[in-house]
Coordinates of C-alpha atoms and ligand atoms in Angstrom, one line a residue:
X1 CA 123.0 -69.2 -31.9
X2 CA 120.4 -67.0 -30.2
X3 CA 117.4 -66.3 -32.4
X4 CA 114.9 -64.5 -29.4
X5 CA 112.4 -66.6 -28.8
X6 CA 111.5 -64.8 -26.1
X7 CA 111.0 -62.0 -27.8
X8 CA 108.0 -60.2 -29.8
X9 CA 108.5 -58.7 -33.2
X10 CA 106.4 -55.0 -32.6
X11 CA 104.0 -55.7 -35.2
X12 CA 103.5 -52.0 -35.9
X13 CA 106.9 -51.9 -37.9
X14 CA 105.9 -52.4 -41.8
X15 CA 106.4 -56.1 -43.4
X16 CA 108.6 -56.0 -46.4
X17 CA 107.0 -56.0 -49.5
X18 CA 107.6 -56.5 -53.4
X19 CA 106.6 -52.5 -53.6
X20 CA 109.7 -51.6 -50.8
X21 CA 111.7 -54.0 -53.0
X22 CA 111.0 -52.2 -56.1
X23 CA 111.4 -48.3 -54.9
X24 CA 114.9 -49.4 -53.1
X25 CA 115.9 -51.0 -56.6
X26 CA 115.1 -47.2 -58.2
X27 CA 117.1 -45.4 -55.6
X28 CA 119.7 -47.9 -56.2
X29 CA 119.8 -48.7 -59.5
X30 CA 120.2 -51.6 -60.8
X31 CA 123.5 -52.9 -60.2
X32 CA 123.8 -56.4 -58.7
X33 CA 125.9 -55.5 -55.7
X34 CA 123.2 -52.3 -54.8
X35 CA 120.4 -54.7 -53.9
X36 CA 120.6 -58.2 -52.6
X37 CA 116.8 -58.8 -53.2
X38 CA 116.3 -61.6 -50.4
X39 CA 112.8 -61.5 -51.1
X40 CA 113.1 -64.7 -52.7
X41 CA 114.0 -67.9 -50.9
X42 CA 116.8 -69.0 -53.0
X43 CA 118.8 -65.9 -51.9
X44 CA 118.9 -66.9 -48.0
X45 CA 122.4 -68.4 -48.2
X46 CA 123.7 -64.7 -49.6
X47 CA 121.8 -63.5 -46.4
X48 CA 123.7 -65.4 -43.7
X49 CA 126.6 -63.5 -43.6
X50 CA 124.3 -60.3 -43.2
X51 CA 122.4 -62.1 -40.4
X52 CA 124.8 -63.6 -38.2
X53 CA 127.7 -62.1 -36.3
X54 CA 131.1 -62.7 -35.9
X55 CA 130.8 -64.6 -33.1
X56 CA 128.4 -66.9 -34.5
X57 CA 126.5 -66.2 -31.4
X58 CA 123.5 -64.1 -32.4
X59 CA 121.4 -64.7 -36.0
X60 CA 118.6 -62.4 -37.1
X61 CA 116.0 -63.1 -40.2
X62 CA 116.4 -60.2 -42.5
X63 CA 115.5 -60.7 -46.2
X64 CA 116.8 -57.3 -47.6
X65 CA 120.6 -55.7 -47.6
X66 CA 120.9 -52.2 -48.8
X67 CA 124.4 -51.1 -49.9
X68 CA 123.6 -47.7 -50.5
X69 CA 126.9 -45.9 -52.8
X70 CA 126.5 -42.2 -51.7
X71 CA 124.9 -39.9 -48.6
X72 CA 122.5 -39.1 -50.5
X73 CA 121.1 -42.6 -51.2
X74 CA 121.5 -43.1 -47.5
X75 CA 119.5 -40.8 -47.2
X76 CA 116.6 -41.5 -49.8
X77 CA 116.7 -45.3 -48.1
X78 CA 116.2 -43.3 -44.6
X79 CA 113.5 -41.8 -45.0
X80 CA 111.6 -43.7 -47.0
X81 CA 112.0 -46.3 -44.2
X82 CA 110.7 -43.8 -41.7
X83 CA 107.6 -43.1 -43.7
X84 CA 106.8 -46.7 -44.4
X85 CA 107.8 -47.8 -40.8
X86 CA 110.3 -50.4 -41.9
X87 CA 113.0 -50.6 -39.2
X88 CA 116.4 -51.2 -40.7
X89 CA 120.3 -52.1 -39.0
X90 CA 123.2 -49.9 -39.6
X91 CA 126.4 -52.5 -40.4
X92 CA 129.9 -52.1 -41.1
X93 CA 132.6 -54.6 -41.3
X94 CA 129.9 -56.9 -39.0
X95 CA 132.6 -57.4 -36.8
X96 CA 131.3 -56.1 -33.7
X97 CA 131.3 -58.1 -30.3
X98 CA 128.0 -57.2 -29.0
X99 CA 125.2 -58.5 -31.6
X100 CA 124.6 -55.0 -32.6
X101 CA 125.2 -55.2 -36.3
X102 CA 122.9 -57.7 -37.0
X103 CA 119.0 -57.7 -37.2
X104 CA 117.2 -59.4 -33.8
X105 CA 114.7 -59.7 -36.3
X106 CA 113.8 -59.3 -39.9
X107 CA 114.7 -55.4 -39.9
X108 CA 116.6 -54.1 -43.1
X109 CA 120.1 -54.4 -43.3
X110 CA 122.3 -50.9 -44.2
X111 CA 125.7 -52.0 -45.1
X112 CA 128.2 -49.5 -45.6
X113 CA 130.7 -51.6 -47.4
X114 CA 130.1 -49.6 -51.3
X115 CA 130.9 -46.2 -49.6
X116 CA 134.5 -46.7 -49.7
X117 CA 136.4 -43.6 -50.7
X118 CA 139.1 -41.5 -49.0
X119 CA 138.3 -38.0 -50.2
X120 CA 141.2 -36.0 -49.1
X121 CA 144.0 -36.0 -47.0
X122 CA 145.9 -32.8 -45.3
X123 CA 149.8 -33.8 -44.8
X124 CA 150.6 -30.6 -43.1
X125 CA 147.5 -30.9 -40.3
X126 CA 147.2 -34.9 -40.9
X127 CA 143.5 -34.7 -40.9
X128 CA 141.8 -37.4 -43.4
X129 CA 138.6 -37.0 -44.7
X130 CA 137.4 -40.6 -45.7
X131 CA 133.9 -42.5 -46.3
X132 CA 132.4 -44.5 -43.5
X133 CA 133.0 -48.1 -45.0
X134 CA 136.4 -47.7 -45.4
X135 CA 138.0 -50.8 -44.4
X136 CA 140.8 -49.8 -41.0
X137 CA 143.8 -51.3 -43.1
X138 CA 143.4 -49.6 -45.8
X139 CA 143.1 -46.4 -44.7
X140 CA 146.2 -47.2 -42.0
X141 CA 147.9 -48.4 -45.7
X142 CA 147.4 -45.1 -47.4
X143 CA 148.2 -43.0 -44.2
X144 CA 151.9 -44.9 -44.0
X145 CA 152.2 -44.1 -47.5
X146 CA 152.0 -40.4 -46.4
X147 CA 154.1 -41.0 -43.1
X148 CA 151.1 -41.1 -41.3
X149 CA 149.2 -43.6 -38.8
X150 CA 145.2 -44.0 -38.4
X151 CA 145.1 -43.0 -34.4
X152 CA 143.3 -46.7 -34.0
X153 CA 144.6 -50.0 -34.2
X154 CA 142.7 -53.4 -33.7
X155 CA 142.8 -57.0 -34.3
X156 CA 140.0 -57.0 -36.8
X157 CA 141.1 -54.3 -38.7
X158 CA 141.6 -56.3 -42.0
X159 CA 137.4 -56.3 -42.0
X160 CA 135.9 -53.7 -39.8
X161 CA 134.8 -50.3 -41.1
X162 CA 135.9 -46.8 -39.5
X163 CA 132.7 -46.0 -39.5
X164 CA 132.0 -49.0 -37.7
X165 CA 134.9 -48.0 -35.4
X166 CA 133.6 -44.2 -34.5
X167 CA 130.1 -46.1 -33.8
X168 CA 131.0 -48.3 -31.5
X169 CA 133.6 -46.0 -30.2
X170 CA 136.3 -48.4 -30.9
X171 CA 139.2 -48.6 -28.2
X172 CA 142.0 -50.9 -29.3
X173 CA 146.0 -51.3 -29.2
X174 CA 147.0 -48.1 -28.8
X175 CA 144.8 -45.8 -27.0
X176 CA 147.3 -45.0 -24.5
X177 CA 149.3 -43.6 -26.7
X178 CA 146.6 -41.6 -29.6
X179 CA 143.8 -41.8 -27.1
X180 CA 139.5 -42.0 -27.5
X181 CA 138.1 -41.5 -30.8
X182 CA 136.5 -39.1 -28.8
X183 CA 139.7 -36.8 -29.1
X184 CA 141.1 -37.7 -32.4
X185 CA 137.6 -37.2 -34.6
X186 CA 137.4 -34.0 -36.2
X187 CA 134.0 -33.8 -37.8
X188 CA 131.4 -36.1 -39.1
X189 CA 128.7 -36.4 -41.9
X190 CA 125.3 -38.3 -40.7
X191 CA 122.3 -39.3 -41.7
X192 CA 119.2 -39.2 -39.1
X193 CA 116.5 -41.4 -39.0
X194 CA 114.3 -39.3 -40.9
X195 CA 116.3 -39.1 -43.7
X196 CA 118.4 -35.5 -42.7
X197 CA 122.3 -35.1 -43.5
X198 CA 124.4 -33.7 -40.9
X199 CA 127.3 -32.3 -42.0
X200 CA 129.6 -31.2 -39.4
X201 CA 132.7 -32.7 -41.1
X202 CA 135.0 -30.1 -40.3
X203 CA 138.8 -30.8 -40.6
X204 CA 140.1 -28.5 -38.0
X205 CA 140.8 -29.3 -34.1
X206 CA 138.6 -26.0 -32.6
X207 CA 135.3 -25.5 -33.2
X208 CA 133.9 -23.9 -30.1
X209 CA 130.5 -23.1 -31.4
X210 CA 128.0 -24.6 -29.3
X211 CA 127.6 -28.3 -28.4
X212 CA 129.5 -30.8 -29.9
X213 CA 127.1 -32.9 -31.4
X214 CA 129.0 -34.9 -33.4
X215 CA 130.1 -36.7 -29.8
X216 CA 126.7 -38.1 -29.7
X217 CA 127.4 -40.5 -32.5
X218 CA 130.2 -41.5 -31.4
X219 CA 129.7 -44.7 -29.1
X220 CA 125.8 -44.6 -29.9
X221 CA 126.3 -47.6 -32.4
X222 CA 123.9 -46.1 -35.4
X223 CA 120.9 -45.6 -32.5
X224 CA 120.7 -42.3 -33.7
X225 CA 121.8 -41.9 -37.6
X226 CA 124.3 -43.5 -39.9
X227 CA 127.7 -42.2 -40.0
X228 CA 128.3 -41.8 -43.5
X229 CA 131.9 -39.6 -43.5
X230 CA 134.6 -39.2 -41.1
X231 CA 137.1 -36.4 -40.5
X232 CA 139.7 -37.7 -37.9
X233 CA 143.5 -36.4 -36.6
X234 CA 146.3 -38.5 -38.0
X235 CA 149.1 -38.7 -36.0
X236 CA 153.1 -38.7 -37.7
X237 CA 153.8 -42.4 -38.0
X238 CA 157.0 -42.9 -35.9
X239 CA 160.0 -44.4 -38.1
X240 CA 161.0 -46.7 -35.0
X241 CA 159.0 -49.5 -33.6
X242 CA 159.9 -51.8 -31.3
X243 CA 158.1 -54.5 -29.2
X244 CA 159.2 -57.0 -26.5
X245 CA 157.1 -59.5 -24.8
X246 CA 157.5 -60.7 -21.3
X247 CA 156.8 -63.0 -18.6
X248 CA 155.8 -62.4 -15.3
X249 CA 154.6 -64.7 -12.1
X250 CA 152.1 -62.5 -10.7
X251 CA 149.7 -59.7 -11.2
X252 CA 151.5 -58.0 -8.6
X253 CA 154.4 -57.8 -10.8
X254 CA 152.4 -57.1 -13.8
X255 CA 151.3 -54.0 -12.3
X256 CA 155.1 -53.2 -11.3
X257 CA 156.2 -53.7 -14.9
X258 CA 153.5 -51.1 -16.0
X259 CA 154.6 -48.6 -13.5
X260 CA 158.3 -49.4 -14.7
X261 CA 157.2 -48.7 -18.4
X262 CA 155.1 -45.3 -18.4
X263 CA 158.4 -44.2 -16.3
X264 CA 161.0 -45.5 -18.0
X265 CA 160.1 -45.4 -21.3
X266 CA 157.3 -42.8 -21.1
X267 CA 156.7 -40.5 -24.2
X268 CA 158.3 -43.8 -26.4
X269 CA 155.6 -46.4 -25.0
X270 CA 152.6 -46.5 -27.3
X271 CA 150.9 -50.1 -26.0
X272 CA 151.1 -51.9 -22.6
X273 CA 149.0 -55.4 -23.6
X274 CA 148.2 -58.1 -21.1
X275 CA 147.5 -61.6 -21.5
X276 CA 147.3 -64.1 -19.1
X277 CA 149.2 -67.8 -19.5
X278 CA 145.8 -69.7 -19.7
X279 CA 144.6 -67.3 -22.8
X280 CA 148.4 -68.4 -24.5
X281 CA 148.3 -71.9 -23.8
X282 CA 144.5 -71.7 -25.7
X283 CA 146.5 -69.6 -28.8
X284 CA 149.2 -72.6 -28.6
X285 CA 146.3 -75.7 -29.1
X286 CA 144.8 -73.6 -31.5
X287 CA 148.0 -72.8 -33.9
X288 CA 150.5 -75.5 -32.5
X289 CA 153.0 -72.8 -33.3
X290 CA 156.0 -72.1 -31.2
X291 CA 155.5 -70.1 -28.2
X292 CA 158.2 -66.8 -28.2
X293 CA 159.4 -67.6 -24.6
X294 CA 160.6 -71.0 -23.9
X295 CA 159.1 -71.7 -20.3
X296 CA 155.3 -71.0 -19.2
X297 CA 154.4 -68.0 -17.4
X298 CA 151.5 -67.0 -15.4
X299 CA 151.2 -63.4 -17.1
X300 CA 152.8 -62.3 -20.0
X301 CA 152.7 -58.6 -21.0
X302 CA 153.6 -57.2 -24.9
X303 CA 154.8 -53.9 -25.0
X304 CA 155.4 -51.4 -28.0
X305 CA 157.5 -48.0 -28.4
X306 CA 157.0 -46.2 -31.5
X307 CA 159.3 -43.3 -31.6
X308 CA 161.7 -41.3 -33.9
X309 CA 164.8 -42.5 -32.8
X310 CA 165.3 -46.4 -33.3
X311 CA 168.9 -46.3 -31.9
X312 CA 167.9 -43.9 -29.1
X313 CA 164.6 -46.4 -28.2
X314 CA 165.8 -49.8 -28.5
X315 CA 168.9 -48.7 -25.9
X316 CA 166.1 -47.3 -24.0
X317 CA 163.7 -50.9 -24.0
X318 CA 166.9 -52.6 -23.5
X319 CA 167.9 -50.4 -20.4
X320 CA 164.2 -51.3 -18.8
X321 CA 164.2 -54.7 -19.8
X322 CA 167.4 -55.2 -17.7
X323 CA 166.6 -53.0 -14.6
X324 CA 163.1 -55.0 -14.5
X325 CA 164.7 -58.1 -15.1
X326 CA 167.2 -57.3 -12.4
X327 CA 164.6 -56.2 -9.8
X328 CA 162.7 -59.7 -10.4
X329 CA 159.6 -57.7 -11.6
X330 CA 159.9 -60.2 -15.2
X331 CA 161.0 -63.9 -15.0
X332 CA 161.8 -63.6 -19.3
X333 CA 161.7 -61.7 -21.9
X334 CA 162.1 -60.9 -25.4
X335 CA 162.9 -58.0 -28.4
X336 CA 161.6 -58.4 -31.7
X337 CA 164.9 -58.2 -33.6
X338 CA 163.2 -57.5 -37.2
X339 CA 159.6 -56.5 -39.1
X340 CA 158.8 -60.5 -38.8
X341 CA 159.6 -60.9 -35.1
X342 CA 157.7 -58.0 -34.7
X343 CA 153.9 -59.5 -35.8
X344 CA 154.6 -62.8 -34.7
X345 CA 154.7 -60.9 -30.9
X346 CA 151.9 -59.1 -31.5
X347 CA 150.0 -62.3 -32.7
X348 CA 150.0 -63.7 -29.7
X349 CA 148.0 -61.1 -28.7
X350 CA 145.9 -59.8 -31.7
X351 CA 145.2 -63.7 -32.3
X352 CA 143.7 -64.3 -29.0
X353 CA 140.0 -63.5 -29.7
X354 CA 140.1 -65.8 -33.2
X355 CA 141.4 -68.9 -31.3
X356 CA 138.9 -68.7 -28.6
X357 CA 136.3 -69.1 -30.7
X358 CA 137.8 -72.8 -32.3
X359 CA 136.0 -74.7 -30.1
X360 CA 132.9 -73.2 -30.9
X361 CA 132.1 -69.6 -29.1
X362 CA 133.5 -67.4 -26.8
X363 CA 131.6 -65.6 -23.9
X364 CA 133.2 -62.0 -23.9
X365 CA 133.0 -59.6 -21.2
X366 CA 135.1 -56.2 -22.1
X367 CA 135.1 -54.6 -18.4
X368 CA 137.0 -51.7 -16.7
X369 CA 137.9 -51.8 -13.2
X370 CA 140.1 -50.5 -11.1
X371 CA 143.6 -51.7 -12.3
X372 CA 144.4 -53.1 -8.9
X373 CA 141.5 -55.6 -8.6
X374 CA 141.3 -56.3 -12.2
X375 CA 142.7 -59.7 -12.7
X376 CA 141.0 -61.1 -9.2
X377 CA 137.2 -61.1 -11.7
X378 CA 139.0 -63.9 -13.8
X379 CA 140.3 -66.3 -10.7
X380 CA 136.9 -65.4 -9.3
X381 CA 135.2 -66.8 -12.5
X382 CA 137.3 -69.6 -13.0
X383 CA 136.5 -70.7 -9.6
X384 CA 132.7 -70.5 -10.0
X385 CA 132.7 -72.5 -13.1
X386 CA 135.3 -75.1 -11.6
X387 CA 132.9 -75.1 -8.2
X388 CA 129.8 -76.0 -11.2
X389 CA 132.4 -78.5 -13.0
X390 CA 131.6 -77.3 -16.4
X391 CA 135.2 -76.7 -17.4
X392 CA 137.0 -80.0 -18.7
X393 CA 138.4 -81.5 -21.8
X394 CA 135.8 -83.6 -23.3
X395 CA 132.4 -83.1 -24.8
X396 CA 130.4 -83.2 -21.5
X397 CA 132.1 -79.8 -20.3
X398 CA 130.9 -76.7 -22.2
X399 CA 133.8 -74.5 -20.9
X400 CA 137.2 -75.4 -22.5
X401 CA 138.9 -72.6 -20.4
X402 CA 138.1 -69.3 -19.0
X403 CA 141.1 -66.9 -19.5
X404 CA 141.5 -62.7 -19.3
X405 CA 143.4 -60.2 -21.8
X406 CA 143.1 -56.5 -22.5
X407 CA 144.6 -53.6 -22.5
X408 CA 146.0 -53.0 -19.6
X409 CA 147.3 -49.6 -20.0
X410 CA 143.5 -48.7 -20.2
X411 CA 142.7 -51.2 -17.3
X412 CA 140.2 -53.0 -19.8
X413 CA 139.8 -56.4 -18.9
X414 CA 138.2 -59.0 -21.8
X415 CA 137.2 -61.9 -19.5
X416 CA 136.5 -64.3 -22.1
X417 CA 134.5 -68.1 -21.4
X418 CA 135.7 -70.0 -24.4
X419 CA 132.9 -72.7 -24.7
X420 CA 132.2 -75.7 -26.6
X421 CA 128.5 -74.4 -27.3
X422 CA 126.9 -71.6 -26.2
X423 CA 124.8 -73.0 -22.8
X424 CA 122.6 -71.8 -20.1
X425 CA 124.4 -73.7 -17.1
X426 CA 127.5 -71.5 -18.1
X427 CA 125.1 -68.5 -18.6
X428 CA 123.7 -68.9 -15.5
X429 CA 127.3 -69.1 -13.7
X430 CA 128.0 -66.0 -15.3
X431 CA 125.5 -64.0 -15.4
X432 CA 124.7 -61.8 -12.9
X433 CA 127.9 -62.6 -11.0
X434 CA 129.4 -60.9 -13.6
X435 CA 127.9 -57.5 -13.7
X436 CA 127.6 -57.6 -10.1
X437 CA 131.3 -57.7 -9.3
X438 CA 131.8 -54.9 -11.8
X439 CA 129.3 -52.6 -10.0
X440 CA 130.3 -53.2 -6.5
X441 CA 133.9 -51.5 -7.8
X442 CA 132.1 -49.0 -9.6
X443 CA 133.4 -50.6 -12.8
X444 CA 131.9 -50.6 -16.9
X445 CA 129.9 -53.5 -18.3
X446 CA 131.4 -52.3 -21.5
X447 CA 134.1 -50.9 -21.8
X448 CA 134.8 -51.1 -25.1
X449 CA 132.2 -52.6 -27.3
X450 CA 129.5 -51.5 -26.6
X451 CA 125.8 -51.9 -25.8
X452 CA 124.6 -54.4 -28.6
X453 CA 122.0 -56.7 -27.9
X454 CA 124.1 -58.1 -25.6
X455 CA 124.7 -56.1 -22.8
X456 CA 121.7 -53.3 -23.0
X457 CA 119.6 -54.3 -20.4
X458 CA 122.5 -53.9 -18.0
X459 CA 122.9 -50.8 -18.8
X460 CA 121.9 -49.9 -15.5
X461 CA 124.9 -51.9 -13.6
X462 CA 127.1 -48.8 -14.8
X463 CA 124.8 -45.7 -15.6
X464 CA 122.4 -44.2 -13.0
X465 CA 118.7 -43.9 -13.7
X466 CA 118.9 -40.0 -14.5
X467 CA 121.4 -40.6 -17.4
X468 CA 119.5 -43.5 -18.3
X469 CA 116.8 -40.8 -19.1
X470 CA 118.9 -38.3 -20.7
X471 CA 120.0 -41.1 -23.2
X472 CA 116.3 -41.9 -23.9
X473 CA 115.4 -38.2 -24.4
X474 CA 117.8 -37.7 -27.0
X475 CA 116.6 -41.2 -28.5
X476 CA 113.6 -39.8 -28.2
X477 CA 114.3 -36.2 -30.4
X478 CA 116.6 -38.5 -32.7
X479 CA 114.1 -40.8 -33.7
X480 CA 111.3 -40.5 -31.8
X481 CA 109.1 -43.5 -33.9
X482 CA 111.4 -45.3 -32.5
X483 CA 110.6 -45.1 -28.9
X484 CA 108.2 -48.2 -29.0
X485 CA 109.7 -50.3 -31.1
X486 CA 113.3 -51.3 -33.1
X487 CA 113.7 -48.6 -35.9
X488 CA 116.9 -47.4 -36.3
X489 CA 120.0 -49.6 -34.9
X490 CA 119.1 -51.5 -31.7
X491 CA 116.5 -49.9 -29.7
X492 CA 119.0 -50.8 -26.4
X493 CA 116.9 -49.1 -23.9
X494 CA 113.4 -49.0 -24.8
X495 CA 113.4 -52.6 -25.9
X496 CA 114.6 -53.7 -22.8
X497 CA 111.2 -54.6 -21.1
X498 CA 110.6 -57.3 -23.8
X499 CA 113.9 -59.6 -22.2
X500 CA 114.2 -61.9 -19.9
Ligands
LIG601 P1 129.9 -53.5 -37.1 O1 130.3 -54.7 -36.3 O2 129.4 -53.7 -38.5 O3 128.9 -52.6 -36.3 C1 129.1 -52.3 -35.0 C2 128.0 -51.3 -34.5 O4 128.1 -50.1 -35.1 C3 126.6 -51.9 -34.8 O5 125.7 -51.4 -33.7 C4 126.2 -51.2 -36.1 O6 124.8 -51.0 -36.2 C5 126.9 -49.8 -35.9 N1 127.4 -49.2 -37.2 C6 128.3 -49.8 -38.0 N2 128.6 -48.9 -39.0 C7 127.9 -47.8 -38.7 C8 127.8 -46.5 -39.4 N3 128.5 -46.2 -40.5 N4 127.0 -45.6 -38.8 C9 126.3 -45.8 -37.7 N5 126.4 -47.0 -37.1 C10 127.2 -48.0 -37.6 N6 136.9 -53.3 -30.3 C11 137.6 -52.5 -29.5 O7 137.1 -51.5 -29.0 N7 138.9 -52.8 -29.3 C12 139.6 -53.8 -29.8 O8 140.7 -54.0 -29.6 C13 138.8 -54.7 -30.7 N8 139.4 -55.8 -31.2 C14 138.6 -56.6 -32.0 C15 139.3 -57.8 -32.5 C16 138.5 -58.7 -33.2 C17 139.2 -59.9 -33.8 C18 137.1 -58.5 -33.4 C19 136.3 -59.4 -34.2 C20 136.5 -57.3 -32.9 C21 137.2 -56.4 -32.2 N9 136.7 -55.3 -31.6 C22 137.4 -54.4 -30.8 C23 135.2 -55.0 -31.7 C24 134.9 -53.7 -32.4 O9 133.7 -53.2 -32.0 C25 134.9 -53.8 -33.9 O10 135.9 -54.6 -34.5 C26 134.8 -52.5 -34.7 O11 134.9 -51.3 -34.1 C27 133.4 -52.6 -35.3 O12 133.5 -52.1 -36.7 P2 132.6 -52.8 -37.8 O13 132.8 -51.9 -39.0 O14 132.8 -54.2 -37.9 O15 131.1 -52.5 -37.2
LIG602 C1 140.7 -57.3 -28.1 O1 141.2 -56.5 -27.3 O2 141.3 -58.3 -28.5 C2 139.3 -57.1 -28.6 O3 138.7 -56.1 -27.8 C3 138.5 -58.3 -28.9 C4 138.2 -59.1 -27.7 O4 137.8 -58.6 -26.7 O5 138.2 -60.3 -27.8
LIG603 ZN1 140.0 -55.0 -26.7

């Protein structure tokens, strides 16, 4: 776990003291779950899961979680922070793959877990009006009690927070089908880092009145303001899913079978997932469960059609599964034939990031690239580490396999280095390689994900230095205290002088 040695807490942010203890406890109230007082040392084991992220890779020391229950206490907590120079977190579901929900150091942590509400839904538009915390799964729950679907899907929906999801700009299963958050959000309630409420959660599609600024939050993972309400476009949920999963001997053919899909089954197809054999095998040690196609495959891809029709789709899936089995462009494949086939299929996808991390951590690199070249970064990596001989199967080899998954229908890669212990040989392997290859194909860092602590200082492998400077202006009018220091969220750019 990396605790920043080599870095220097900025001494001008406040220290916490019994008297910020004791005004958060007013604004509060009193109620055990408002304030986890970590003041004292006996309260550091209810800290940990506050400090540390998912994956167990990045631990900060922060002795104070706020769960504020309403804006307005967001707001109080805010600014009161501001004034007494006390630099706080923003943190959902603390699910998040880039260390950006937890403190580097001892900065306060704002969970959103307590504002949990959906406040109203419109089943004629489909838009939902719903608190920040709100856990994914419930919200998708109460949608498909309506007939509706959240426009999002992802593997850890059961924990994060769609507030967590607008902030980090949240991709996921299906965003070839509902697209960005950046289409489907409809408005947004704030709080800035001075302690002001936004409120631009409007429920319509059209609101051409000047800039859109709610954009700006979206993707900026709580650098400038907390997201404390989201408006967002909820699709129909279609009454017929399907999903078949295949196998394929090449990335060649992979790309064929894609091609085959958005044609054949276009306005039905709703995901396009890619996994390759190495990243199943890892799932298989992991679970011991049975694989769904008998033989091993290089590639395998999943792929879902959600439509109105189930008679119509499934003849449809069944007529491409046959013309691409009969042009050799898949070696097997197979239909879920009920509701149980169905998420057993998509576990061997959904479950891939989970199992990874058994052997102890996961190095995760969520790139774009152009679709063509996008599998060649993973043979390329796999080849560097086997060159160094750190992948084996016993303890003296840190790498226990380096596999690639995504969503291929977005060409995302996630070139993942799943790792006994977290080590600088591998780091060194990886890193700049890495971001290297991505730049020379004009390719994202982070595609997905985000900035975090781990990937902000190369930024500039896939933003140019003058939009580097726009994002630090508006840092700069957001929270401009900020500008020296870690106040709000995770200072990505300004802090970057002080790392390695
Ligand atoms: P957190 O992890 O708590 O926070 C993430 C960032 O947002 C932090 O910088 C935090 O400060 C900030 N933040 C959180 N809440 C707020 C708020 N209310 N206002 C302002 N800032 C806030 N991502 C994808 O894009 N696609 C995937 O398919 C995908 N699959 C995943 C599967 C698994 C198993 C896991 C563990 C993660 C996956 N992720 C995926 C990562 C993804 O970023 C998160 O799951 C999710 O979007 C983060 O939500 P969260 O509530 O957990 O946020
Ligand atoms: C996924 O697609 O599974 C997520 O983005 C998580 C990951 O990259 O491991
Ligand atoms: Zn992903």
């Amino acid at each position: 776990t990396e605790t920043y040695p080599s870095l220097k807490r900025d001494e001008r942010f406040a220290q916490l003291t019994e008297e910020h203890v004791a005004y958060f406890k007013e604004v509060l109230g009193s109620s055990g779950s408002a304030v986890i007082d970590g003041v004292t040392a006996d309260a550091e084991a209810d800290l940990e899961p506050f400090n540390e992220d998912w994956m167990h890779k990045y631990k900060g020391q922060c002795r104070l979680v706020l769960k504020p229950g309403s804006t307005e206490e967001v707001s109080k907590i805010l600014r009161y922070c501001n004034e007494k120079k006390l630099a706080v977190v923003p943190q959902g579901g603390n699910t998040g793959l880039v260390g950006g929900s937890v403190p580097v150091f001892d900065e306060i942590v704002i969970n959103m877990s307590r504002m949990n509400k959906i406040h109203s839904f419109d089943e004629v538009s489909g838009s939902l009006v719903a608190d920040a915390g709100c856990i994914l799964e419930v919200v998708d729950g109460f949608l498909a009690q309506k007939g509706h679907i959240f426009p999002l899907d992802l593997g850890a929906k059961g924990s994060c927070h769609i507030g967590g999801n607008l902030a980090t700009n949240a991709g996921g299963l299906r965003l070839i089908r509902y697209g960005s958050l950046h289409g489907s959000v409809l408005g947004i309630e704030a709080v800035l880092p001075d302690g002001t409420i936004m409120n631009d959660l409007g429920t319509l599609r059209k609101n051409n009145t000047g800039y859109d600024l709610k954009q700006l939050h979206i993707g900026a993972e709580g650098t400038i303001g907390i997201i404390t309400k989201v408006s967002i476009q909820c699709p129909q949920r279609s009454s017929a899913v399907n999903v078949a999963f295949f196998g394929l001997e090449s990335f060649e053919k992979v790309q064929l079978a894609f091609r085959e899909a958005k044609s054949q089954l276009s306005e039905i197809l709703s995901a396009f997932e890619l996994m390759d054999g190495k990243s199943q095998n890892l799932v298989q040690r992991v679970r011991s469960g049975k694989k769904p196609l008998e033989d091993d495959h290089p590639f395998y891809c999943l792929i879902e059609t959600s439509g109105s029709n189930g008679e119509h789709d499934y003849a449809k899936l069944e007529a491409f599964l046959e013309d691409v089995m009969t042009k050799e462009i898949i070696s097997d494949g197979v239909v879920a034939q009920d509701e149980t086939q169905l998420k057993s299929l998509w576990s061997w996808r959904e479950g891939i990031p989970e199992c990874l991390g058994h052997w102890g951590g996961t190095y995760k690199y969520d790139v774009s690239i152009p679709i063509r070249e996008m599998y060649d970064l993973v043979d390329d990596v796999s080849a560097k580490m086997e060159e160094a001989g750190l992948v084996g199967e016993t303890d003296a080899h840190p790498v226990v396999g380096v596999v690639g998954y995504g969503h291929m229908g977005d060409s995302n890669l996630h070139l993942n280095v799943a790792v006994r212990r977290y080590e600088e040989a591998v780091e060194k392997v990886l890193e700049p390689y890495v971001f290297e290859w991505i730049a020379k194909r004009s390719g994202s860092i982070s595609a997905e994900h985000g900035l975090g602590i781990a990937k902000k200082n190369f930024i500039g492998y896939s933003r140019d230095d003058a939009t580097i400077g726009l994002m630090k202006q508006i840092k700069q009018l957001y929270d401009p205290w900020h500008m020296h220091g870690h106040g709000l969220g995770h200072s990505r750019l300004e802090r970057s002088e002080n790392r390695k």
